[in-house]
PDB file of C-alpha atoms in Angstrom:
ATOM      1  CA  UNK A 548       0.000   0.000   0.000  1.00 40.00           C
ATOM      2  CA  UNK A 549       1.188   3.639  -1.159  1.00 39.00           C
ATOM      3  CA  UNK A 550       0.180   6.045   1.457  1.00 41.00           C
ATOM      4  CA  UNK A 551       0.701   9.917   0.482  1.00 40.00           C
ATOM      5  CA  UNK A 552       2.177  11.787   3.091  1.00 44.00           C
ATOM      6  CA  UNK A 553      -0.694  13.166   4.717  1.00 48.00           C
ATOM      7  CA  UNK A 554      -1.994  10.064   4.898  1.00 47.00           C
ATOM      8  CA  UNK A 555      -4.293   9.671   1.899  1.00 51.00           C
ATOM      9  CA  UNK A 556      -4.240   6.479  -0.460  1.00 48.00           C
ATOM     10  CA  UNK A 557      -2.376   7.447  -3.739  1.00 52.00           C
ATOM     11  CA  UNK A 558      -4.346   7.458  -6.531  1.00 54.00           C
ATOM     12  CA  UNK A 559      -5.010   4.104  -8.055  1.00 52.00           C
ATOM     13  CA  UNK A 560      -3.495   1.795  -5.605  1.00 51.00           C
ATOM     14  CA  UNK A 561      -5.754  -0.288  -3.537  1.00 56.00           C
ATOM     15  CA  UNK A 562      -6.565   1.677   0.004  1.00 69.00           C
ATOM     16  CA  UNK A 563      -5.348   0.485   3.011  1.00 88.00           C
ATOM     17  CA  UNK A 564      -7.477  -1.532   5.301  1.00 96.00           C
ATOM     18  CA  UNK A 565      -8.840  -0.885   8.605  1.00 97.00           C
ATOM     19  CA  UNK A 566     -11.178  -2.370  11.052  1.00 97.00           C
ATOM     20  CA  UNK A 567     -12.842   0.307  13.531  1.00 97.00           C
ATOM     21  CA  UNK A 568     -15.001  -0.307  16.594  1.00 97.00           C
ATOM     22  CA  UNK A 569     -17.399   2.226  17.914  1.00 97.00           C
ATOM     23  CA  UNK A 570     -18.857   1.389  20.980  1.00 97.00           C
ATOM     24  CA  UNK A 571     -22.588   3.278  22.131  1.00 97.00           C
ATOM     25  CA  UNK A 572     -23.799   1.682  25.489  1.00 96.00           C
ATOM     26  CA  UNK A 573     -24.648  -1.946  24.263  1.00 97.00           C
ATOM     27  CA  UNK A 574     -24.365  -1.306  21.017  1.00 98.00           C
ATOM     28  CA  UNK A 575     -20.942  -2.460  18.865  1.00 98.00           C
ATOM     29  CA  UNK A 576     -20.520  -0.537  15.759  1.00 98.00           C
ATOM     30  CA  UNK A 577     -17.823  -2.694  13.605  1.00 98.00           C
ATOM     31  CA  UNK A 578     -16.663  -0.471  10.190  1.00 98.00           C
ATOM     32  CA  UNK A 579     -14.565  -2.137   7.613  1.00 98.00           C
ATOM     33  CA  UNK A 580     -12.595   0.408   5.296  1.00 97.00           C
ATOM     34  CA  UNK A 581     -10.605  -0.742   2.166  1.00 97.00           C
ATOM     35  CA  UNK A 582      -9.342  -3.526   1.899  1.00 97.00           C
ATOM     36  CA  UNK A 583      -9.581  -6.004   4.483  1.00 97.00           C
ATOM     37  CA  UNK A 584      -6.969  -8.554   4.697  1.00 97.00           C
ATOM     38  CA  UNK A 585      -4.749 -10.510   6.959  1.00 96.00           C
ATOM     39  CA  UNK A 586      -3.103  -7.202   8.212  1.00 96.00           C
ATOM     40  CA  UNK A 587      -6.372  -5.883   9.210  1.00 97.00           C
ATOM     41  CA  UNK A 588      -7.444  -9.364  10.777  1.00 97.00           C
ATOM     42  CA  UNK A 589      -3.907  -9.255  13.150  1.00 97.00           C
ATOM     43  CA  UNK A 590      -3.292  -5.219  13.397  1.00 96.00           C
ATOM     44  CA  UNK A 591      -7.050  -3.803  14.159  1.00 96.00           C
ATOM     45  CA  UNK A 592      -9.408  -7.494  15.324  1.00 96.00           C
ATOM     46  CA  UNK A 593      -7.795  -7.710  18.517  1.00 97.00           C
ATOM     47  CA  UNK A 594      -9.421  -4.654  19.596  1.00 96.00           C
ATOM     48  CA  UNK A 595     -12.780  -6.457  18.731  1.00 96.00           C
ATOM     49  CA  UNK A 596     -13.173  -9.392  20.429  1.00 97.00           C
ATOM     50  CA  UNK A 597     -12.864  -8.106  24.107  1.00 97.00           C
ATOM     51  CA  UNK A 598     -16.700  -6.458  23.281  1.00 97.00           C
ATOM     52  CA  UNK A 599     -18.473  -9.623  22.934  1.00 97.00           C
ATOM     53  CA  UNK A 600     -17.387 -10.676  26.373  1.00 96.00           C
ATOM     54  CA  UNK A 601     -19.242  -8.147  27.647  1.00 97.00           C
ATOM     55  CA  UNK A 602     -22.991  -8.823  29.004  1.00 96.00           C
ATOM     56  CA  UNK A 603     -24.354  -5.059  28.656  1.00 97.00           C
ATOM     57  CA  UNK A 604     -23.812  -6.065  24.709  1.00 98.00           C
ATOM     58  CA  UNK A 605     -27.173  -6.312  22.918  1.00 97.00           C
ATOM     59  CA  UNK A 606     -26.225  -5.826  19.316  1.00 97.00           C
ATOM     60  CA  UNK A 607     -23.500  -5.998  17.025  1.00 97.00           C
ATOM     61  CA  UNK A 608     -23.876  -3.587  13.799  1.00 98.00           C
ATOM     62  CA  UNK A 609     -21.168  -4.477  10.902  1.00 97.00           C
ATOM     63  CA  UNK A 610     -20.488  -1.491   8.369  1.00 98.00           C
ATOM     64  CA  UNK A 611     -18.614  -3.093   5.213  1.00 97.00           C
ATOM     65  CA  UNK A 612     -19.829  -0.321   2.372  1.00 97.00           C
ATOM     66  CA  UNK A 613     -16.183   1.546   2.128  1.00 97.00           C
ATOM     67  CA  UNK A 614     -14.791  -2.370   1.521  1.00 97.00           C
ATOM     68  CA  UNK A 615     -13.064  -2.202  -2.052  1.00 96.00           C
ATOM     69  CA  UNK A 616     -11.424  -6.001  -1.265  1.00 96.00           C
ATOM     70  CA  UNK A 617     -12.103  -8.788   1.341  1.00 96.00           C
ATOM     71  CA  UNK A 618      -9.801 -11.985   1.305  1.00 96.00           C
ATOM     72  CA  UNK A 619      -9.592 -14.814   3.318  1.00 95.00           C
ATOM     73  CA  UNK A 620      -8.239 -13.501   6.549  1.00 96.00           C
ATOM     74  CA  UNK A 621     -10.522 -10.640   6.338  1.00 96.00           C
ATOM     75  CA  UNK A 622     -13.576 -12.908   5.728  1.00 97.00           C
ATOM     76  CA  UNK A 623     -12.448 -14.746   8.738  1.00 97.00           C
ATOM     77  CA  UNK A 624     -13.016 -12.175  10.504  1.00 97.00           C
ATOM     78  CA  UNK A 625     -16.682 -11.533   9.886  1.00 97.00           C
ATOM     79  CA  UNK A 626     -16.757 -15.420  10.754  1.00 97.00           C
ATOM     80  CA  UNK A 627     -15.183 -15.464  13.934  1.00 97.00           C
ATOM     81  CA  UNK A 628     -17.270 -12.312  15.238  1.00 97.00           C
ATOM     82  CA  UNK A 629     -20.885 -13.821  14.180  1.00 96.00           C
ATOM     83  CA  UNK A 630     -20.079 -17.035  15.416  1.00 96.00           C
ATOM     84  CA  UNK A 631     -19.154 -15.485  18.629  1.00 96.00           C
ATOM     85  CA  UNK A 632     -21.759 -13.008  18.946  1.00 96.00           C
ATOM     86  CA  UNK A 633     -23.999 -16.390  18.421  1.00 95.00           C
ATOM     87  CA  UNK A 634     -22.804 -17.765  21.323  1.00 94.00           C
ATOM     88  CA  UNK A 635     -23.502 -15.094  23.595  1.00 94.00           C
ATOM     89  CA  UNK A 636     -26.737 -14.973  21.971  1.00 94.00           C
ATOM     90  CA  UNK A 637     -25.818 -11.252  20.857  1.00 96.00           C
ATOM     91  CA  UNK A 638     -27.387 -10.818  17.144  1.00 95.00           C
ATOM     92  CA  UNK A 639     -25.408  -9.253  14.407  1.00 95.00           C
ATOM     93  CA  UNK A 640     -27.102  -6.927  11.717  1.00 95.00           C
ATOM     94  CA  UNK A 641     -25.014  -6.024   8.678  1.00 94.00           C
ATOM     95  CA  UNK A 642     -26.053  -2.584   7.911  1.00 94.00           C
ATOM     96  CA  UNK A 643     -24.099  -1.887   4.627  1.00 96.00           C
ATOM     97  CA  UNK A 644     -22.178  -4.146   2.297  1.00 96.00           C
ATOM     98  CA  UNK A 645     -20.123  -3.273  -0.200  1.00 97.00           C
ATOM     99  CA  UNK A 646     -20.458  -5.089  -3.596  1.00 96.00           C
ATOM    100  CA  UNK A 647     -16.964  -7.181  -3.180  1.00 95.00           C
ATOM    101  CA  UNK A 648     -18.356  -7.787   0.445  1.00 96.00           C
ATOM    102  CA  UNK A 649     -21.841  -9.391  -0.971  1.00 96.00           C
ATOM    103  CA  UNK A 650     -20.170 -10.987  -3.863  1.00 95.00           C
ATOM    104  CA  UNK A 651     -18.052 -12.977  -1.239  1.00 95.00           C
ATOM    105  CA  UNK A 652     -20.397 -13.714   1.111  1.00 96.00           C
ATOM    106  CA  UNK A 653     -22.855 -15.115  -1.457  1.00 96.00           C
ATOM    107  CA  UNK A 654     -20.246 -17.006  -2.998  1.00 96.00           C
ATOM    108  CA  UNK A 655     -18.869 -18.649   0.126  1.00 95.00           C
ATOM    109  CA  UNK A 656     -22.137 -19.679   1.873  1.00 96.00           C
ATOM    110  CA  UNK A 657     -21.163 -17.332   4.518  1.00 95.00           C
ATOM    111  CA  UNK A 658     -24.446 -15.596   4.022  1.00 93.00           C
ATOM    112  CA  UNK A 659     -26.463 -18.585   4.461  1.00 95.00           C
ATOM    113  CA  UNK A 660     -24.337 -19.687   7.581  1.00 95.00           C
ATOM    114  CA  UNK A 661     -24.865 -16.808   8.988  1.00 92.00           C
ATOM    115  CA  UNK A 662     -28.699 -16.405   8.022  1.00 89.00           C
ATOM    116  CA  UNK A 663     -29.372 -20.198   9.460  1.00 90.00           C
ATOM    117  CA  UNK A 664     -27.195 -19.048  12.857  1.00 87.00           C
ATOM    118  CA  UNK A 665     -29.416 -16.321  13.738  1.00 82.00           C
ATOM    119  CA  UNK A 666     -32.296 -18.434  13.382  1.00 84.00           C
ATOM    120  CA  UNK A 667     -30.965 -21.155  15.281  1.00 84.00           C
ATOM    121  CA  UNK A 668     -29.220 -19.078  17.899  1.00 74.00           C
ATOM    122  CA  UNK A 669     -31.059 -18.901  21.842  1.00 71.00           C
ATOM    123  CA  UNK A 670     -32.025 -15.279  22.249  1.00 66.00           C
ATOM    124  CA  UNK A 671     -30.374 -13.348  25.096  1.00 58.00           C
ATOM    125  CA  UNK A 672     -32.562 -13.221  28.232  1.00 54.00           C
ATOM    126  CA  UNK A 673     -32.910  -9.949  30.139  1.00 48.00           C
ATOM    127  CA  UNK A 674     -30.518  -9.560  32.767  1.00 45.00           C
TER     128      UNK A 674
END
């Protein structure tokens, strides 16, 4: 990745990747930028998964519209935080998908995985 000194992506080179978290009472806000890859998965994640262990979570919203490129690592990701969200019976919504992000998931099943997990999953009692 080219970065510009002031930070921006040069021009025709795929953008960077980053994985934000944005946390509003029990809400978790999780926004994908660029391209998401194994740096994002091993750099920004780890900042991710601490949220779920939390029981005043209610609801995980995943933001992957700025996504220009999602490989492996990155899908593994998405995996690993809907599967755990399932456990803890916290449901995930994806708000906005970017085409390369709904390509993917359509392609890999992930979609359907994650549609039949939701349905499957216990719902979280009140506390």
């Amino acid at each position: 990745m080219v970065r510009l000194p002031d930070g921006e992506d040069a021009p025709g080179v795929e953008r960077a990747g980053r994985l934000v978290v944005q946390r509003d009472g029990g809400t978790l806000r999780v926004v994908l930028h660029g391209a998401v890859d194994l740096q994002v998965r091993e750099a920004d994640a780890p900042a991710l998964w601490p949220h779920l262990d939390d029981p005043d979570l209610a609801v995980v919203l995943v933001d992957a519209a700025d996504v220009t490129f999602l490989d492996s690592s990155g899908l593994s990701v998405v995996v690993r935080l809907v599967r755990d969200a399932a456990e803890r019976a916290v449901p995930v919504h994806l708000e906005a998908l970017s085409r390369p992000v709904e390509e993917l998931l359509d392609q890999t099943g992930v979609r359907a995985w994650m549609d039949d997990l939701a349905e499957s999953s216990p719902r979280r009692t009140e506390r």
